[in-house]
PDB file of C-alpha atoms in Angstrom:
ATOM      1  CA  UNK M   1      88.815  47.364  93.886  1.00 33.00           C
ATOM      2  CA  UNK M   2      92.263  48.527  94.955  1.00 32.00           C
ATOM      3  CA  UNK M   3      95.404  47.827  93.154  1.00 34.00           C
ATOM      4  CA  UNK M   4      99.105  48.212  94.308  1.00 33.00           C
ATOM      5  CA  UNK M   5      99.870  50.555  91.139  1.00 34.00           C
ATOM      6  CA  UNK M   6      97.491  53.542  90.513  1.00 37.00           C
ATOM      7  CA  UNK M   7      96.848  55.448  87.319  1.00 39.00           C
ATOM      8  CA  UNK M   8      98.683  58.292  88.707  1.00 42.00           C
ATOM      9  CA  UNK M   9     101.761  56.644  89.156  1.00 38.00           C
ATOM     10  CA  UNK M  10     104.268  56.421  85.998  1.00 39.00           C
ATOM     11  CA  UNK M  11     106.644  53.862  85.504  1.00 38.00           C
ATOM     12  CA  UNK M  12     110.570  55.095  86.055  1.00 39.00           C
ATOM     13  CA  UNK M  13     112.561  55.537  83.098  1.00 41.00           C
ATOM     14  CA  UNK M  14     114.408  52.496  81.704  1.00 41.00           C
ATOM     15  CA  UNK M  15     117.999  52.188  82.938  1.00 40.00           C
ATOM     16  CA  UNK M  16     120.453  52.401  79.932  1.00 41.00           C
ATOM     17  CA  UNK M  17     121.644  48.735  79.238  1.00 41.00           C
ATOM     18  CA  UNK M  18     119.231  47.259  81.568  1.00 40.00           C
ATOM     19  CA  UNK M  19     116.294  44.952  80.947  1.00 39.00           C
ATOM     20  CA  UNK M  20     113.595  46.136  78.597  1.00 39.00           C
ATOM     21  CA  UNK M  21     110.527  47.005  80.233  1.00 37.00           C
ATOM     22  CA  UNK M  22     107.228  45.306  79.395  1.00 39.00           C
ATOM     23  CA  UNK M  23     104.540  47.356  77.755  1.00 47.00           C
ATOM     24  CA  UNK M  24     102.429  49.649  79.899  1.00 59.00           C
ATOM     25  CA  UNK M  25      99.561  48.309  81.281  1.00 75.00           C
ATOM     26  CA  UNK M  26      95.937  50.165  80.506  1.00 93.00           C
ATOM     27  CA  UNK M  27      95.517  53.061  82.632  1.00 96.00           C
ATOM     28  CA  UNK M  28      92.745  51.754  84.364  1.00 98.00           C
ATOM     29  CA  UNK M  29      93.816  48.375  84.822  1.00 97.00           C
ATOM     30  CA  UNK M  30      92.349  47.092  88.106  1.00 97.00           C
ATOM     31  CA  UNK M  31      89.764  49.768  88.323  1.00 98.00           C
ATOM     32  CA  UNK M  32      85.997  49.507  88.297  1.00 98.00           C
ATOM     33  CA  UNK M  33      83.638  51.838  86.470  1.00 98.00           C
ATOM     34  CA  UNK M  34      79.924  52.445  86.643  1.00 99.00           C
ATOM     35  CA  UNK M  35      78.300  54.134  83.693  1.00 99.00           C
ATOM     36  CA  UNK M  36      74.601  54.971  83.683  1.00 98.00           C
ATOM     37  CA  UNK M  37      72.673  55.041  80.373  1.00 98.00           C
ATOM     38  CA  UNK M  38      75.230  52.865  79.132  1.00 98.00           C
ATOM     39  CA  UNK M  39      73.350  50.779  76.682  1.00 97.00           C
ATOM     40  CA  UNK M  40      73.344  53.442  73.684  1.00 96.00           C
ATOM     41  CA  UNK M  41      74.918  56.647  72.613  1.00 95.00           C
ATOM     42  CA  UNK M  42      77.291  58.284  74.612  1.00 97.00           C
ATOM     43  CA  UNK M  43      76.991  55.872  77.561  1.00 98.00           C
ATOM     44  CA  UNK M  44      77.852  52.826  75.337  1.00 98.00           C
ATOM     45  CA  UNK M  45      80.855  54.628  73.757  1.00 98.00           C
ATOM     46  CA  UNK M  46      82.096  55.634  77.469  1.00 98.00           C
ATOM     47  CA  UNK M  47      81.612  51.947  78.486  1.00 98.00           C
ATOM     48  CA  UNK M  48      83.752  50.564  75.577  1.00 98.00           C
ATOM     49  CA  UNK M  49      86.485  53.014  76.011  1.00 98.00           C
ATOM     50  CA  UNK M  50      86.869  52.553  79.587  1.00 98.00           C
ATOM     51  CA  UNK M  51      86.735  48.660  79.296  1.00 98.00           C
ATOM     52  CA  UNK M  52      89.386  49.165  76.654  1.00 98.00           C
ATOM     53  CA  UNK M  53      91.553  50.841  79.170  1.00 98.00           C
ATOM     54  CA  UNK M  54      91.314  47.947  81.590  1.00 98.00           C
ATOM     55  CA  UNK M  55      88.413  48.691  83.692  1.00 98.00           C
ATOM     56  CA  UNK M  56      85.563  46.489  84.623  1.00 98.00           C
ATOM     57  CA  UNK M  57      82.587  48.081  83.572  1.00 98.00           C
ATOM     58  CA  UNK M  58      79.075  48.135  85.545  1.00 98.00           C
ATOM     59  CA  UNK M  59      76.774  48.843  82.374  1.00 98.00           C
ATOM     60  CA  UNK M  60      73.818  50.538  83.991  1.00 98.00           C
ATOM     61  CA  UNK M  61      70.795  50.923  81.910  1.00 98.00           C
ATOM     62  CA  UNK M  62      66.780  50.099  81.643  1.00 97.00           C
ATOM     63  CA  UNK M  63      67.162  48.765  78.283  1.00 97.00           C
ATOM     64  CA  UNK M  64      68.035  45.132  79.585  1.00 96.00           C
ATOM     65  CA  UNK M  65      68.810  43.346  76.235  1.00 98.00           C
ATOM     66  CA  UNK M  66      71.188  45.915  75.194  1.00 98.00           C
ATOM     67  CA  UNK M  67      73.057  46.457  78.659  1.00 98.00           C
ATOM     68  CA  UNK M  68      73.304  42.789  78.669  1.00 98.00           C
ATOM     69  CA  UNK M  69      74.860  42.377  75.338  1.00 98.00           C
ATOM     70  CA  UNK M  70      77.020  45.174  75.901  1.00 98.00           C
ATOM     71  CA  UNK M  71      78.242  43.826  79.288  1.00 98.00           C
ATOM     72  CA  UNK M  72      79.013  40.665  77.586  1.00 98.00           C
ATOM     73  CA  UNK M  73      81.074  42.275  75.083  1.00 98.00           C
ATOM     74  CA  UNK M  74      83.108  44.023  77.530  1.00 98.00           C
ATOM     75  CA  UNK M  75      83.540  41.619  80.236  1.00 98.00           C
ATOM     76  CA  UNK M  76      81.374  43.738  82.399  1.00 98.00           C
ATOM     77  CA  UNK M  77      78.406  43.550  84.573  1.00 98.00           C
ATOM     78  CA  UNK M  78      74.933  44.456  83.397  1.00 98.00           C
ATOM     79  CA  UNK M  79      72.665  46.181  85.764  1.00 98.00           C
ATOM     80  CA  UNK M  80      68.961  46.745  84.295  1.00 98.00           C
ATOM     81  CA  UNK M  81      67.828  49.432  86.465  1.00 98.00           C
ATOM     82  CA  UNK M  82      65.011  51.977  85.796  1.00 98.00           C
ATOM     83  CA  UNK M  83      66.848  55.257  87.059  1.00 98.00           C
ATOM     84  CA  UNK M  84      63.580  57.119  88.016  1.00 98.00           C
ATOM     85  CA  UNK M  85      63.259  54.732  90.700  1.00 98.00           C
ATOM     86  CA  UNK M  86      65.187  55.993  93.820  1.00 97.00           C
ATOM     87  CA  UNK M  87      65.163  52.628  95.662  1.00 97.00           C
ATOM     88  CA  UNK M  88      66.499  50.824  92.697  1.00 97.00           C
ATOM     89  CA  UNK M  89      69.212  53.308  92.238  1.00 98.00           C
ATOM     90  CA  UNK M  90      70.042  52.616  95.890  1.00 97.00           C
ATOM     91  CA  UNK M  91      70.796  48.959  94.739  1.00 97.00           C
ATOM     92  CA  UNK M  92      73.635  49.876  92.202  1.00 98.00           C
ATOM     93  CA  UNK M  93      77.361  48.669  93.208  1.00 98.00           C
ATOM     94  CA  UNK M  94      79.397  51.113  95.592  1.00 98.00           C
ATOM     95  CA  UNK M  95      82.547  50.000  94.504  1.00 97.00           C
ATOM     96  CA  UNK M  96      83.122  51.965  91.580  1.00 98.00           C
ATOM     97  CA  UNK M  97      86.594  53.973  91.116  1.00 98.00           C
ATOM     98  CA  UNK M  98      85.076  55.669  88.148  1.00 98.00           C
ATOM     99  CA  UNK M  99      81.600  57.068  87.856  1.00 99.00           C
ATOM    100  CA  UNK M 100      80.251  58.311  84.791  1.00 99.00           C
ATOM    101  CA  UNK M 101      76.802  59.921  85.186  1.00 98.00           C
ATOM    102  CA  UNK M 102      75.351  59.838  81.837  1.00 98.00           C
ATOM    103  CA  UNK M 103      71.811  58.854  81.596  1.00 97.00           C
ATOM    104  CA  UNK M 104      69.393  61.266  80.407  1.00 95.00           C
ATOM    105  CA  UNK M 105      65.964  62.013  78.919  1.00 93.00           C
ATOM    106  CA  UNK M 106      64.364  64.759  76.858  1.00 91.00           C
ATOM    107  CA  UNK M 107      61.129  66.562  76.572  1.00 92.00           C
ATOM    108  CA  UNK M 108      60.286  69.607  74.423  1.00 88.00           C
ATOM    109  CA  UNK M 109      57.566  72.025  75.166  1.00 94.00           C
ATOM    110  CA  UNK M 110      57.214  75.677  76.196  1.00 96.00           C
ATOM    111  CA  UNK M 111      57.152  76.126  79.801  1.00 98.00           C
ATOM    112  CA  UNK M 112      53.368  76.951  80.140  1.00 98.00           C
ATOM    113  CA  UNK M 113      52.571  73.799  78.312  1.00 98.00           C
ATOM    114  CA  UNK M 114      55.187  71.782  80.085  1.00 98.00           C
ATOM    115  CA  UNK M 115      53.849  68.409  82.018  1.00 98.00           C
ATOM    116  CA  UNK M 116      54.561  68.884  85.682  1.00 98.00           C
ATOM    117  CA  UNK M 117      55.046  65.212  86.042  1.00 98.00           C
ATOM    118  CA  UNK M 118      57.692  65.100  83.059  1.00 98.00           C
ATOM    119  CA  UNK M 119      59.598  67.985  84.607  1.00 98.00           C
ATOM    120  CA  UNK M 120      59.844  66.080  87.811  1.00 98.00           C
ATOM    121  CA  UNK M 121      60.725  62.846  86.086  1.00 98.00           C
ATOM    122  CA  UNK M 122      63.692  64.478  84.317  1.00 98.00           C
ATOM    123  CA  UNK M 123      64.998  66.080  87.473  1.00 98.00           C
ATOM    124  CA  UNK M 124      64.980  62.565  89.147  1.00 98.00           C
ATOM    125  CA  UNK M 125      66.654  60.839  86.160  1.00 98.00           C
ATOM    126  CA  UNK M 126      69.332  63.612  85.531  1.00 98.00           C
ATOM    127  CA  UNK M 127      69.816  65.103  89.059  1.00 98.00           C
ATOM    128  CA  UNK M 128      68.754  62.901  91.763  1.00 98.00           C
ATOM    129  CA  UNK M 129      70.210  59.595  90.260  1.00 98.00           C
ATOM    130  CA  UNK M 130      73.755  60.988  90.021  1.00 98.00           C
ATOM    131  CA  UNK M 131      73.562  62.410  93.580  1.00 98.00           C
ATOM    132  CA  UNK M 132      72.334  58.900  94.827  1.00 98.00           C
ATOM    133  CA  UNK M 133      75.111  57.335  92.984  1.00 98.00           C
ATOM    134  CA  UNK M 134      77.794  59.491  94.140  1.00 98.00           C
ATOM    135  CA  UNK M 135      76.299  59.269  97.574  1.00 98.00           C
ATOM    136  CA  UNK M 136      77.072  55.473  97.448  1.00 98.00           C
ATOM    137  CA  UNK M 137      80.461  55.451  95.659  1.00 98.00           C
ATOM    138  CA  UNK M 138      82.442  58.222  97.040  1.00 98.00           C
ATOM    139  CA  UNK M 139      83.090  56.785 100.495  1.00 98.00           C
ATOM    140  CA  UNK M 140      84.949  53.840  98.410  1.00 98.00           C
ATOM    141  CA  UNK M 141      86.846  56.430  96.522  1.00 98.00           C
ATOM    142  CA  UNK M 142      87.864  58.321  99.671  1.00 98.00           C
ATOM    143  CA  UNK M 143      88.793  55.092 101.242  1.00 98.00           C
ATOM    144  CA  UNK M 144      91.058  53.888  98.465  1.00 98.00           C
ATOM    145  CA  UNK M 145      92.498  57.660  98.182  1.00 98.00           C
ATOM    146  CA  UNK M 146      91.568  57.805  94.328  1.00 98.00           C
ATOM    147  CA  UNK M 147      88.568  58.159  91.998  1.00 98.00           C
ATOM    148  CA  UNK M 148      87.206  59.870  89.024  1.00 98.00           C
ATOM    149  CA  UNK M 149      83.806  61.414  88.562  1.00 99.00           C
ATOM    150  CA  UNK M 150      82.651  62.489  85.128  1.00 99.00           C
ATOM    151  CA  UNK M 151      79.185  63.994  84.828  1.00 99.00           C
ATOM    152  CA  UNK M 152      77.760  64.007  81.067  1.00 98.00           C
ATOM    153  CA  UNK M 153      76.617  67.760  80.944  1.00 98.00           C
ATOM    154  CA  UNK M 154      76.055  69.490  77.808  1.00 97.00           C
ATOM    155  CA  UNK M 155      76.200  72.891  76.147  1.00 97.00           C
ATOM    156  CA  UNK M 156      72.705  73.267  78.058  1.00 97.00           C
ATOM    157  CA  UNK M 157      74.514  73.088  81.324  1.00 98.00           C
ATOM    158  CA  UNK M 158      76.248  76.391  80.217  1.00 98.00           C
ATOM    159  CA  UNK M 159      73.564  77.842  77.907  1.00 97.00           C
ATOM    160  CA  UNK M 160      69.821  77.953  77.752  1.00 96.00           C
ATOM    161  CA  UNK M 161      67.583  77.140  74.582  1.00 92.00           C
ATOM    162  CA  UNK M 162      63.748  77.446  74.554  1.00 93.00           C
ATOM    163  CA  UNK M 163      61.393  74.864  74.924  1.00 92.00           C
ATOM    164  CA  UNK M 164      63.898  72.747  77.054  1.00 95.00           C
ATOM    165  CA  UNK M 165      63.046  73.985  80.632  1.00 98.00           C
ATOM    166  CA  UNK M 166      63.687  70.772  82.387  1.00 98.00           C
ATOM    167  CA  UNK M 167      66.537  69.711  80.589  1.00 97.00           C
ATOM    168  CA  UNK M 168      68.434  72.953  80.878  1.00 98.00           C
ATOM    169  CA  UNK M 169      67.467  73.159  84.648  1.00 98.00           C
ATOM    170  CA  UNK M 170      68.717  69.271  85.170  1.00 98.00           C
ATOM    171  CA  UNK M 171      71.894  70.156  83.448  1.00 98.00           C
ATOM    172  CA  UNK M 172      72.580  73.184  85.270  1.00 98.00           C
ATOM    173  CA  UNK M 173      71.984  71.459  88.540  1.00 98.00           C
ATOM    174  CA  UNK M 174      74.265  68.760  87.479  1.00 98.00           C
ATOM    175  CA  UNK M 175      77.133  71.230  86.983  1.00 98.00           C
ATOM    176  CA  UNK M 176      76.480  72.513  90.512  1.00 98.00           C
ATOM    177  CA  UNK M 177      76.503  69.201  91.911  1.00 98.00           C
ATOM    178  CA  UNK M 178      79.833  68.400  90.083  1.00 98.00           C
ATOM    179  CA  UNK M 179      81.539  71.457  91.371  1.00 98.00           C
ATOM    180  CA  UNK M 180      80.572  70.609  94.932  1.00 99.00           C
ATOM    181  CA  UNK M 181      81.929  67.112  94.777  1.00 99.00           C
ATOM    182  CA  UNK M 182      85.052  68.589  93.255  1.00 99.00           C
ATOM    183  CA  UNK M 183      85.661  70.822  96.471  1.00 98.00           C
ATOM    184  CA  UNK M 184      84.439  68.079  98.893  1.00 98.00           C
ATOM    185  CA  UNK M 185      86.560  65.199  97.255  1.00 98.00           C
ATOM    186  CA  UNK M 186      90.102  66.907  96.508  1.00 98.00           C
ATOM    187  CA  UNK M 187      91.606  65.818  99.706  1.00 98.00           C
ATOM    188  CA  UNK M 188      90.801  62.369  99.160  1.00 98.00           C
ATOM    189  CA  UNK M 189      92.506  62.086  95.618  1.00 98.00           C
ATOM    190  CA  UNK M 190      89.124  62.378  93.582  1.00 98.00           C
ATOM    191  CA  UNK M 191      88.192  64.541  90.785  1.00 98.00           C
ATOM    192  CA  UNK M 192      84.980  65.496  89.549  1.00 99.00           C
ATOM    193  CA  UNK M 193      84.197  67.112  86.158  1.00 98.00           C
ATOM    194  CA  UNK M 194      81.818  67.798  83.531  1.00 98.00           C
ATOM    195  CA  UNK M 195      81.913  67.026  79.652  1.00 98.00           C
ATOM    196  CA  UNK M 196      79.675  69.470  77.794  1.00 98.00           C
ATOM    197  CA  UNK M 197      79.080  68.539  74.359  1.00 97.00           C
ATOM    198  CA  UNK M 198      76.730  70.144  71.932  1.00 95.00           C
ATOM    199  CA  UNK M 199      74.886  67.919  69.862  1.00 92.00           C
ATOM    200  CA  UNK M 200      75.851  64.548  69.443  1.00 94.00           C
ATOM    201  CA  UNK M 201      74.818  61.642  67.001  1.00 87.00           C
ATOM    202  CA  UNK M 202      72.598  59.606  69.564  1.00 88.00           C
ATOM    203  CA  UNK M 203      69.063  58.308  69.794  1.00 81.00           C
ATOM    204  CA  UNK M 204      68.122  60.897  72.239  1.00 75.00           C
ATOM    205  CA  UNK M 205      69.130  63.895  69.791  1.00 83.00           C
ATOM    206  CA  UNK M 206      67.551  62.164  66.852  1.00 82.00           C
ATOM    207  CA  UNK M 207      64.265  61.886  68.937  1.00 79.00           C
ATOM    208  CA  UNK M 208      64.903  65.784  69.579  1.00 76.00           C
ATOM    209  CA  UNK M 209      65.245  66.423  65.793  1.00 86.00           C
ATOM    210  CA  UNK M 210      61.912  64.873  65.436  1.00 84.00           C
ATOM    211  CA  UNK M 211      60.224  66.852  68.360  1.00 78.00           C
ATOM    212  CA  UNK M 212      61.866  70.323  67.271  1.00 76.00           C
ATOM    213  CA  UNK M 213      60.158  69.594  63.698  1.00 88.00           C
ATOM    214  CA  UNK M 214      56.915  69.401  65.220  1.00 87.00           C
ATOM    215  CA  UNK M 215      57.432  72.320  67.537  1.00 80.00           C
ATOM    216  CA  UNK M 216      58.521  74.851  64.982  1.00 82.00           C
ATOM    217  CA  UNK M 217      56.800  73.225  62.012  1.00 90.00           C
ATOM    218  CA  UNK M 218      59.930  72.745  59.771  1.00 92.00           C
ATOM    219  CA  UNK M 219      61.379  69.716  58.317  1.00 91.00           C
ATOM    220  CA  UNK M 220      64.044  67.483  60.414  1.00 88.00           C
ATOM    221  CA  UNK M 221      66.948  68.637  57.911  1.00 83.00           C
ATOM    222  CA  UNK M 222      66.056  72.364  58.910  1.00 87.00           C
ATOM    223  CA  UNK M 223      66.330  71.534  62.556  1.00 87.00           C
ATOM    224  CA  UNK M 224      69.765  70.218  62.409  1.00 84.00           C
ATOM    225  CA  UNK M 225      71.054  73.324  60.208  1.00 82.00           C
ATOM    226  CA  UNK M 226      68.837  76.228  61.442  1.00 79.00           C
ATOM    227  CA  UNK M 227      68.200  74.988  64.891  1.00 79.00           C
ATOM    228  CA  UNK M 228      70.820  72.687  66.267  1.00 85.00           C
ATOM    229  CA  UNK M 229      73.815  74.022  64.603  1.00 88.00           C
ATOM    230  CA  UNK M 230      72.913  77.730  63.930  1.00 89.00           C
ATOM    231  CA  UNK M 231      75.082  78.525  66.939  1.00 91.00           C
ATOM    232  CA  UNK M 232      78.061  76.354  66.198  1.00 93.00           C
ATOM    233  CA  UNK M 233      81.003  77.088  64.284  1.00 92.00           C
ATOM    234  CA  UNK M 234      81.738  73.510  63.543  1.00 91.00           C
ATOM    235  CA  UNK M 235      78.548  72.478  61.162  1.00 87.00           C
ATOM    236  CA  UNK M 236      78.534  68.673  62.088  1.00 86.00           C
ATOM    237  CA  UNK M 237      77.104  66.580  64.705  1.00 89.00           C
ATOM    238  CA  UNK M 238      79.527  65.138  67.433  1.00 94.00           C
ATOM    239  CA  UNK M 239      80.161  61.418  67.482  1.00 95.00           C
ATOM    240  CA  UNK M 240      79.904  59.636  70.558  1.00 97.00           C
ATOM    241  CA  UNK M 241      83.355  58.286  70.642  1.00 97.00           C
ATOM    242  CA  UNK M 242      84.674  61.729  70.658  1.00 98.00           C
ATOM    243  CA  UNK M 243      83.013  62.277  73.889  1.00 98.00           C
ATOM    244  CA  UNK M 244      84.184  59.004  75.273  1.00 98.00           C
ATOM    245  CA  UNK M 245      87.532  59.977  74.428  1.00 98.00           C
ATOM    246  CA  UNK M 246      87.469  63.200  76.571  1.00 98.00           C
ATOM    247  CA  UNK M 247      85.866  61.115  79.121  1.00 98.00           C
ATOM    248  CA  UNK M 248      88.958  58.636  79.239  1.00 98.00           C
ATOM    249  CA  UNK M 249      91.281  61.420  79.307  1.00 98.00           C
ATOM    250  CA  UNK M 250      89.825  63.116  82.314  1.00 98.00           C
ATOM    251  CA  UNK M 251      90.122  59.362  84.165  1.00 98.00           C
ATOM    252  CA  UNK M 252      93.966  59.161  83.011  1.00 95.00           C
ATOM    253  CA  UNK M 253      97.245  59.621  84.580  1.00 91.00           C
ATOM    254  CA  UNK M 254      97.789  63.413  83.920  1.00 94.00           C
ATOM    255  CA  UNK M 255      94.408  64.975  84.947  1.00 97.00           C
ATOM    256  CA  UNK M 256      94.663  64.846  88.917  1.00 97.00           C
ATOM    257  CA  UNK M 257      94.793  68.766  88.957  1.00 97.00           C
ATOM    258  CA  UNK M 258      91.601  69.018  86.709  1.00 98.00           C
ATOM    259  CA  UNK M 259      88.777  69.257  88.992  1.00 98.00           C
ATOM    260  CA  UNK M 260      85.454  71.336  89.251  1.00 98.00           C
ATOM    261  CA  UNK M 261      86.085  71.930  85.634  1.00 98.00           C
ATOM    262  CA  UNK M 262      83.212  71.943  82.316  1.00 98.00           C
ATOM    263  CA  UNK M 263      85.037  71.119  79.440  1.00 98.00           C
ATOM    264  CA  UNK M 264      83.150  72.420  76.443  1.00 97.00           C
ATOM    265  CA  UNK M 265      82.719  70.121  73.268  1.00 97.00           C
ATOM    266  CA  UNK M 266      80.463  72.470  71.291  1.00 96.00           C
ATOM    267  CA  UNK M 267      82.041  73.282  68.115  1.00 95.00           C
ATOM    268  CA  UNK M 268      82.476  76.968  69.298  1.00 96.00           C
ATOM    269  CA  UNK M 269      78.900  77.442  70.624  1.00 95.00           C
ATOM    270  CA  UNK M 270      79.824  79.304  73.846  1.00 95.00           C
ATOM    271  CA  UNK M 271      82.430  81.170  72.390  1.00 94.00           C
ATOM    272  CA  UNK M 272      79.492  83.355  70.680  1.00 87.00           C
TER     273      UNK M 272
END
């Protein structure tokens, strides 16, 4: 959806003695955003942040009731879609000015025991789906001369951990896709970046805690302290709203030269 005023445009300074200016409109007023995995965790926080900035949000998730409740709350549009089904992904709207590729799943097992079908499923949801979403939405962004792609990667897009072969592979692939889009899209006024958090307080991480406890034969408290946060200088889980604020900033008026980047939010993990 095109508007006469773009988020990159800044209002002129008020003329001394002239009429008072009206309050600045939200930075994404008139824009449309699409967020995958939007019904909970990081996706829900991103959907709320983008809606708060004025965007109409397409709330995409397979959890139908949760997606519909959030869309109603935000005045957005729910899309109940299983992102492991490519034909269904290709039915998602193509009019997004902002795309947040967030949906993800996890499975923890050593490589020699990792189920091949589960490995393939994770690649479909976390690599093929972002590709298909961008294949649909980039032409519209190019036509309008503006767009923002934010891929929710992970510290595991930059580093590896044992027992997460599929997840680490997928996040590294997403980093590569993001950089390719950055190079192709720059001339059209479209940026593409990754946000790379460490462990965030989400249902996915809560499930990982239980899985890691079983895999390592330790308590869940030990998983958080000894496994998840061992390499992080900041010894606490990240809140979804903090990730959403970073996403919103990348979609704002001062980030047109930030593209092809990976923004680490890992509490110092990758500084080691």
